[in-house]
PDB file of C-alpha atoms in Angstrom:
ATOM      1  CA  UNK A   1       1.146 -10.064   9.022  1.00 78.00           C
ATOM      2  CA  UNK A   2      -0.232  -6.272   8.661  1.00 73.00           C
ATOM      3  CA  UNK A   3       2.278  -3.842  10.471  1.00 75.00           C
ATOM      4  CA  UNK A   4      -0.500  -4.041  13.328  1.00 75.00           C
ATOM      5  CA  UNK A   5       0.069  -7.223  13.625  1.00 81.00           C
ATOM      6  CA  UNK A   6       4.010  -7.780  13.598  1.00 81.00           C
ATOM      7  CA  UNK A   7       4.068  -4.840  16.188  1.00 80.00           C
ATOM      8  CA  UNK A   8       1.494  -7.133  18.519  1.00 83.00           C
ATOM      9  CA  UNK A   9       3.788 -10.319  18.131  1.00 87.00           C
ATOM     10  CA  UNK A  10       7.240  -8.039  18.845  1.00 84.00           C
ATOM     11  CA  UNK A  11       5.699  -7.174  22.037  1.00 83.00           C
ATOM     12  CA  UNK A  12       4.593 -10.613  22.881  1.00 88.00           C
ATOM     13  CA  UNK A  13       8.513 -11.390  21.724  1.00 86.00           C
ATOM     14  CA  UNK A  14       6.971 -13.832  19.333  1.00 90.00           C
ATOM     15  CA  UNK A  15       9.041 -12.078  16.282  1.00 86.00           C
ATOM     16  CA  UNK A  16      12.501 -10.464  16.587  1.00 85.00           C
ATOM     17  CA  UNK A  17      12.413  -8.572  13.655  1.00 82.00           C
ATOM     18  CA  UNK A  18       9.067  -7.277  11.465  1.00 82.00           C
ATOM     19  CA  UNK A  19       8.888  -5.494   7.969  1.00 78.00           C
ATOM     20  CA  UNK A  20       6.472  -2.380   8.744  1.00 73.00           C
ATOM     21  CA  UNK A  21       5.220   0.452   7.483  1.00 67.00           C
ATOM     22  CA  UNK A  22       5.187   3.500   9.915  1.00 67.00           C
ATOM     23  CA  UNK A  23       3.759   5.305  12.060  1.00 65.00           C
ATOM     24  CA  UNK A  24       4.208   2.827  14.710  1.00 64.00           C
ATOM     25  CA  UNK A  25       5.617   2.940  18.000  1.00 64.00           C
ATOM     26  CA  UNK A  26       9.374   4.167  17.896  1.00 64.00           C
ATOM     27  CA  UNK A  27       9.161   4.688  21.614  1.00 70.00           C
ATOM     28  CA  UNK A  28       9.446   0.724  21.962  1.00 71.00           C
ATOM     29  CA  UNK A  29      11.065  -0.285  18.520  1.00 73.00           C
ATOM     30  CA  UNK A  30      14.015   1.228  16.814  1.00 76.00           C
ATOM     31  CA  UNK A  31      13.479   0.941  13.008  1.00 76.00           C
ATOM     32  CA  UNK A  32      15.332   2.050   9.787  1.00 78.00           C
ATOM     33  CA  UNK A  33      14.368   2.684   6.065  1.00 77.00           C
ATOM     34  CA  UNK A  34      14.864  -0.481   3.866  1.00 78.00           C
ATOM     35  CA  UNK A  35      12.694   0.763   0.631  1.00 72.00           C
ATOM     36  CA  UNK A  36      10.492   3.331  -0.914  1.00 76.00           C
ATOM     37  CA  UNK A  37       8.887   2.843  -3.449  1.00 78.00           C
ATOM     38  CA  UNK A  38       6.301   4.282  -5.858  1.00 81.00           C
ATOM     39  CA  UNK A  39       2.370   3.666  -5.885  1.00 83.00           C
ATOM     40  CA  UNK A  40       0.724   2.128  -8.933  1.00 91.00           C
ATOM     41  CA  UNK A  41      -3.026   1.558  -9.885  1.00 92.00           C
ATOM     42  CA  UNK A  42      -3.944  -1.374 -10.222  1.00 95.00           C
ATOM     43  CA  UNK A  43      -6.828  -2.081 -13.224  1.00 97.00           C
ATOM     44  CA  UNK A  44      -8.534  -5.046 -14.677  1.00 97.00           C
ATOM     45  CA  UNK A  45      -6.387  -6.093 -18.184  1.00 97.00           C
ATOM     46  CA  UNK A  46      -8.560  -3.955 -20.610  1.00 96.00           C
ATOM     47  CA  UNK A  47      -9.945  -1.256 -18.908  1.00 97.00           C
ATOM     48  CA  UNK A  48      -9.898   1.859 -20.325  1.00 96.00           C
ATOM     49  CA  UNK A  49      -7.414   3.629 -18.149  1.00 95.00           C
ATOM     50  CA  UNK A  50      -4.673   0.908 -19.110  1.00 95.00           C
ATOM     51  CA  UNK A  51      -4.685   2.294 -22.286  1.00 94.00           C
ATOM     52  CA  UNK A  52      -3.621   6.159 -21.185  1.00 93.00           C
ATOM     53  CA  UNK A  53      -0.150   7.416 -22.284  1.00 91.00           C
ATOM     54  CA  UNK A  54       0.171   8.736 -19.352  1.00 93.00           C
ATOM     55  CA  UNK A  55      -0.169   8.319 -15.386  1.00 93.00           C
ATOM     56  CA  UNK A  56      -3.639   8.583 -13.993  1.00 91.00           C
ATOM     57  CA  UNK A  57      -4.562  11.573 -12.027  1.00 86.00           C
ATOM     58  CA  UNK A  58      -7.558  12.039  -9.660  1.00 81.00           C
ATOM     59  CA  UNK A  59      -9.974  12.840 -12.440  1.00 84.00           C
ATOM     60  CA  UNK A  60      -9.703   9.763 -14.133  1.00 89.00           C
ATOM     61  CA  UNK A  61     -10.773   8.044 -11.178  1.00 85.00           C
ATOM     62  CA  UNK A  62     -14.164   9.795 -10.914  1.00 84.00           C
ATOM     63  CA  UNK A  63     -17.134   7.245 -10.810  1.00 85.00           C
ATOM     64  CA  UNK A  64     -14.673   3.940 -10.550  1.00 90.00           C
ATOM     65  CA  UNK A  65     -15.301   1.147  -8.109  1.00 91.00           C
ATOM     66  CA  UNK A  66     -12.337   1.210  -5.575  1.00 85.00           C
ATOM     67  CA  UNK A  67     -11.029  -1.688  -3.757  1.00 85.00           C
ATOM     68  CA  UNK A  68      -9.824  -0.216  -1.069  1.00 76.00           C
ATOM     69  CA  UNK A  69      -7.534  -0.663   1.924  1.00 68.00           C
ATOM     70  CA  UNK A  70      -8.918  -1.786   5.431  1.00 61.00           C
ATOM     71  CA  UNK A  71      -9.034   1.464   8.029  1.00 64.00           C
ATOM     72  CA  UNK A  72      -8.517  -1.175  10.494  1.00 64.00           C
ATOM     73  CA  UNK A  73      -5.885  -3.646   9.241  1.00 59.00           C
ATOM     74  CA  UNK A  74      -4.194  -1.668   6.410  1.00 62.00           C
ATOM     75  CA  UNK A  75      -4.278   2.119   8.134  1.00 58.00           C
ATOM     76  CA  UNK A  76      -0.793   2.909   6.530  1.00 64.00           C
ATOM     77  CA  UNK A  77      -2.279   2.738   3.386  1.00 65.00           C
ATOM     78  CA  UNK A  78      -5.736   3.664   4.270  1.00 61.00           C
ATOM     79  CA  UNK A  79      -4.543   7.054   5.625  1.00 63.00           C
ATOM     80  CA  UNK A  80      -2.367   7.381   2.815  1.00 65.00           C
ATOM     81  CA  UNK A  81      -5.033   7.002  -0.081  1.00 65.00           C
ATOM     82  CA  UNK A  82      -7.500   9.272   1.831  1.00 62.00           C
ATOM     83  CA  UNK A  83      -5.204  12.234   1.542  1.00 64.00           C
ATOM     84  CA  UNK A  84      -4.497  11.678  -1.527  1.00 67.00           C
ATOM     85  CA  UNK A  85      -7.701  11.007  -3.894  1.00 66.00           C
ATOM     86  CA  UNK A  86     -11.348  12.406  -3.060  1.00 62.00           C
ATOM     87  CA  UNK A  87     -13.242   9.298  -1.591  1.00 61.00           C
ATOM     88  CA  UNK A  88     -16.793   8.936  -0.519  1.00 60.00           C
ATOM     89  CA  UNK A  89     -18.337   5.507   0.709  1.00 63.00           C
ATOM     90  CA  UNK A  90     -20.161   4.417  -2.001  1.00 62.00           C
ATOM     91  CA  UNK A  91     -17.460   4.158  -4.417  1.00 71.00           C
ATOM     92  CA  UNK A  92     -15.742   1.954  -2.081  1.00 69.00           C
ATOM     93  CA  UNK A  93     -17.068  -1.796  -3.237  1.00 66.00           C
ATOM     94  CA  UNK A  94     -14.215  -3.802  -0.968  1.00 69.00           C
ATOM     95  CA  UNK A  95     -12.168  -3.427   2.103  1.00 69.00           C
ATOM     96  CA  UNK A  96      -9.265  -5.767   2.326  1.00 75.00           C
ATOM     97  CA  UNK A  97      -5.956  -5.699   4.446  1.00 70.00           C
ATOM     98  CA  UNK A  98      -3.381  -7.869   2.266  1.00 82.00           C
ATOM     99  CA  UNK A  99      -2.332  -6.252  -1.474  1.00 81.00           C
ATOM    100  CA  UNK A 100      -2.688 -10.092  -2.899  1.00 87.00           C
ATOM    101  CA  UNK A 101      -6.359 -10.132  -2.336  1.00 89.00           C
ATOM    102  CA  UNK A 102      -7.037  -6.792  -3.709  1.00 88.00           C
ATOM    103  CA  UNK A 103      -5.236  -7.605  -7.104  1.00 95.00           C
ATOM    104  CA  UNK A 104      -7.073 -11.053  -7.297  1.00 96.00           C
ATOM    105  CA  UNK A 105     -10.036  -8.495  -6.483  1.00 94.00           C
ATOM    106  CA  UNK A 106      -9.253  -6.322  -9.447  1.00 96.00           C
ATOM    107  CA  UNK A 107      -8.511  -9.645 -11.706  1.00 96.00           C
ATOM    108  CA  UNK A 108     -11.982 -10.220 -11.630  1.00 96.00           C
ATOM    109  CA  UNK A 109     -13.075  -6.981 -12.636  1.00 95.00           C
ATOM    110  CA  UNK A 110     -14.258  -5.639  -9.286  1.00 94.00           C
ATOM    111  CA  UNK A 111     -12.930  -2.698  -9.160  1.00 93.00           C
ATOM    112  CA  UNK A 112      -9.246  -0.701  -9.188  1.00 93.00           C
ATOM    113  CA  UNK A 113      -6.765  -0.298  -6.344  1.00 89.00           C
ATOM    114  CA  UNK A 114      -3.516   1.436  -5.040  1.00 87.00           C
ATOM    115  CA  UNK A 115      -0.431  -1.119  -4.676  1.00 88.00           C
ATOM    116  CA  UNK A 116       3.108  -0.461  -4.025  1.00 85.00           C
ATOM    117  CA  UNK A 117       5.495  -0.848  -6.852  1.00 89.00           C
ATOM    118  CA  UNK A 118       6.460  -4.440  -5.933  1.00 89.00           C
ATOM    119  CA  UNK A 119       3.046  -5.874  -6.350  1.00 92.00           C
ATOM    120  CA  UNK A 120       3.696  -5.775 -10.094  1.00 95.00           C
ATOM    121  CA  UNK A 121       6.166  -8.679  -9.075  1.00 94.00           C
ATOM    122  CA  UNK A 122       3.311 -11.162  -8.320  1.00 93.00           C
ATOM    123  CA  UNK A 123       2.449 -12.014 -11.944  1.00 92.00           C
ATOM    124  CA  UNK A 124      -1.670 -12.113 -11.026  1.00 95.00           C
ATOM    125  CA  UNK A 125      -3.039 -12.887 -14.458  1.00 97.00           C
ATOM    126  CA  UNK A 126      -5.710  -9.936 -15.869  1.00 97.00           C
ATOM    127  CA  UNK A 127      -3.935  -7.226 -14.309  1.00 97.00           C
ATOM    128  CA  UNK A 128      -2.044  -3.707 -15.469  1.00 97.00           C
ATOM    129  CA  UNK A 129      -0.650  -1.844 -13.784  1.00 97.00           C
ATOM    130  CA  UNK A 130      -0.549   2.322 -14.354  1.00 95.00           C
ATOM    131  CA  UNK A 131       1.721   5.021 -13.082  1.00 93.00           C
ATOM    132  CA  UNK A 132      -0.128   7.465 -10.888  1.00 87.00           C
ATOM    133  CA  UNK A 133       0.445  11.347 -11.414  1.00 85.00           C
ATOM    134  CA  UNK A 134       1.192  12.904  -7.876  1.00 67.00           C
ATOM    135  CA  UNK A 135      -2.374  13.363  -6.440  1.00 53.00           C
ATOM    136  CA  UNK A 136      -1.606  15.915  -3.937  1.00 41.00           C
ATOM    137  CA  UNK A 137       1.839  16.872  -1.878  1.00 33.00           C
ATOM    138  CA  UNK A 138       1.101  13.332   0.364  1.00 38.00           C
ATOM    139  CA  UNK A 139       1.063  11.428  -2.559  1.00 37.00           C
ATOM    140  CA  UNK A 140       4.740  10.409  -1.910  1.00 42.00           C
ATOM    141  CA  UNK A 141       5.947   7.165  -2.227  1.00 44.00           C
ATOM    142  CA  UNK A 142       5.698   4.907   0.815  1.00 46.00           C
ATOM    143  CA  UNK A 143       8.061   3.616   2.666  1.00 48.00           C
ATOM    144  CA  UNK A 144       8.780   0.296   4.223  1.00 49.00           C
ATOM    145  CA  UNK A 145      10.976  -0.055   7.554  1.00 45.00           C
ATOM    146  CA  UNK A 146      12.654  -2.735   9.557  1.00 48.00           C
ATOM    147  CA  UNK A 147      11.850  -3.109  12.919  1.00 48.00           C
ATOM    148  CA  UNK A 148      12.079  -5.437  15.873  1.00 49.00           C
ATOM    149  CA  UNK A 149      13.371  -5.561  19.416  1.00 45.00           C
ATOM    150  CA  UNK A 150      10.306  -5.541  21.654  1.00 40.00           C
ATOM    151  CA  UNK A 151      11.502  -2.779  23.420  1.00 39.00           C
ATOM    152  CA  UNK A 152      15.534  -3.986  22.975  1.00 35.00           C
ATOM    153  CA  UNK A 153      15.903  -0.933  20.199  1.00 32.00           C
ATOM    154  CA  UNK A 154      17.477  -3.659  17.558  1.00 33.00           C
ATOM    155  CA  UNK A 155      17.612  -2.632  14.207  1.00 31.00           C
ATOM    156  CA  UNK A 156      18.212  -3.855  10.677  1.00 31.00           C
ATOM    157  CA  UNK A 157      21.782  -3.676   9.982  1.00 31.00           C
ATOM    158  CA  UNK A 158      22.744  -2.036   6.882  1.00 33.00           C
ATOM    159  CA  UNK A 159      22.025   0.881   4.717  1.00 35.00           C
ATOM    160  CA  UNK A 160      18.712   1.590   3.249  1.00 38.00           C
ATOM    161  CA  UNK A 161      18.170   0.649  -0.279  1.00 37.00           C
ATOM    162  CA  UNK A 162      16.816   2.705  -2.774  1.00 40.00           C
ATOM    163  CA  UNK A 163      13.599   1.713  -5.020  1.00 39.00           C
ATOM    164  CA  UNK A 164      14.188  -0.548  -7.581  1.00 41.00           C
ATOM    165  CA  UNK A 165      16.931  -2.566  -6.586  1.00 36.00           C
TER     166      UNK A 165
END
């Protein structure tokens, strides 16, 4: 489930705990940091930017098809790419809400996309993966919380663990 999702089903009490990404409402749930991580690019096996040695900035993304995250179901990283890279409409060829589809998206050659670090873990065939420069001052890495209680304030137990491990 998208964080919009997990939060509906901890209200209903139909989930005790959920794996979100903020903002969400921390007036009914009491969440901690379990990993941050870094945001890749996602491109077709290939394609020319897989070949840079180094990470992509903003201008190599001029004129490139962008699968994109859903405003709706994927606002986390919706909001997050917006702030980061200039983005008009058109360039924009799908919306989707789960990071699967979009690099099963980009397999085919549809377009490029923004996944967290971890989606490199998936092993979709026809895909590479390429650092991104820091876009602008948002382009930090995103984070990933625990959350649950519907309205009980439980929280993951533990300390946060850094990226990469």
């Amino acid at each position: 489930m998208v964080t919009q999702e997990q939060i509906a089903a901890l209200t209903a009490e139909d989930l005790d705990l959920g794996l979100a990404r903020p903002p969400f409402g921390t007036e009914h749930f009491a969440s901690r940091l379990i990993l941050q991580e870094a945001l890749l690019l996602a491109v077709p096996t290939g394609h020319r930017l897989a070949a840079l040695d180094r990470p992509a900035n903003a201008d190599d993304l001029a004129g490139e098809p962008l699968i994109f995250h859903s405003q709706g179901k994927a606002r986390y990283f919706y909001d997050l790419m917006v702030r980061m890279i200039p983005l008009t409409q058109e360039r924009v060829v799908h919306s989707v809400s789960q990071i699967l589809t979009m690099l099963w998206l980009v397999s085919a050659g549809r377009g490029l996309a923004f996944v967290p670090a971890s989606a490199t873990l998936l092993g979709i065939p026809g895909v590479t993966f390429v650092p991104l420069a820091t876009l602008t001052t948002a382009g930090m890495p995103h984070p990933a919380h625990g959350a649950g209680g519907g309205g009980r304030g439980a929280v993951l137990p533990g300390p946060a663990r850094p990226a990469g491990r």
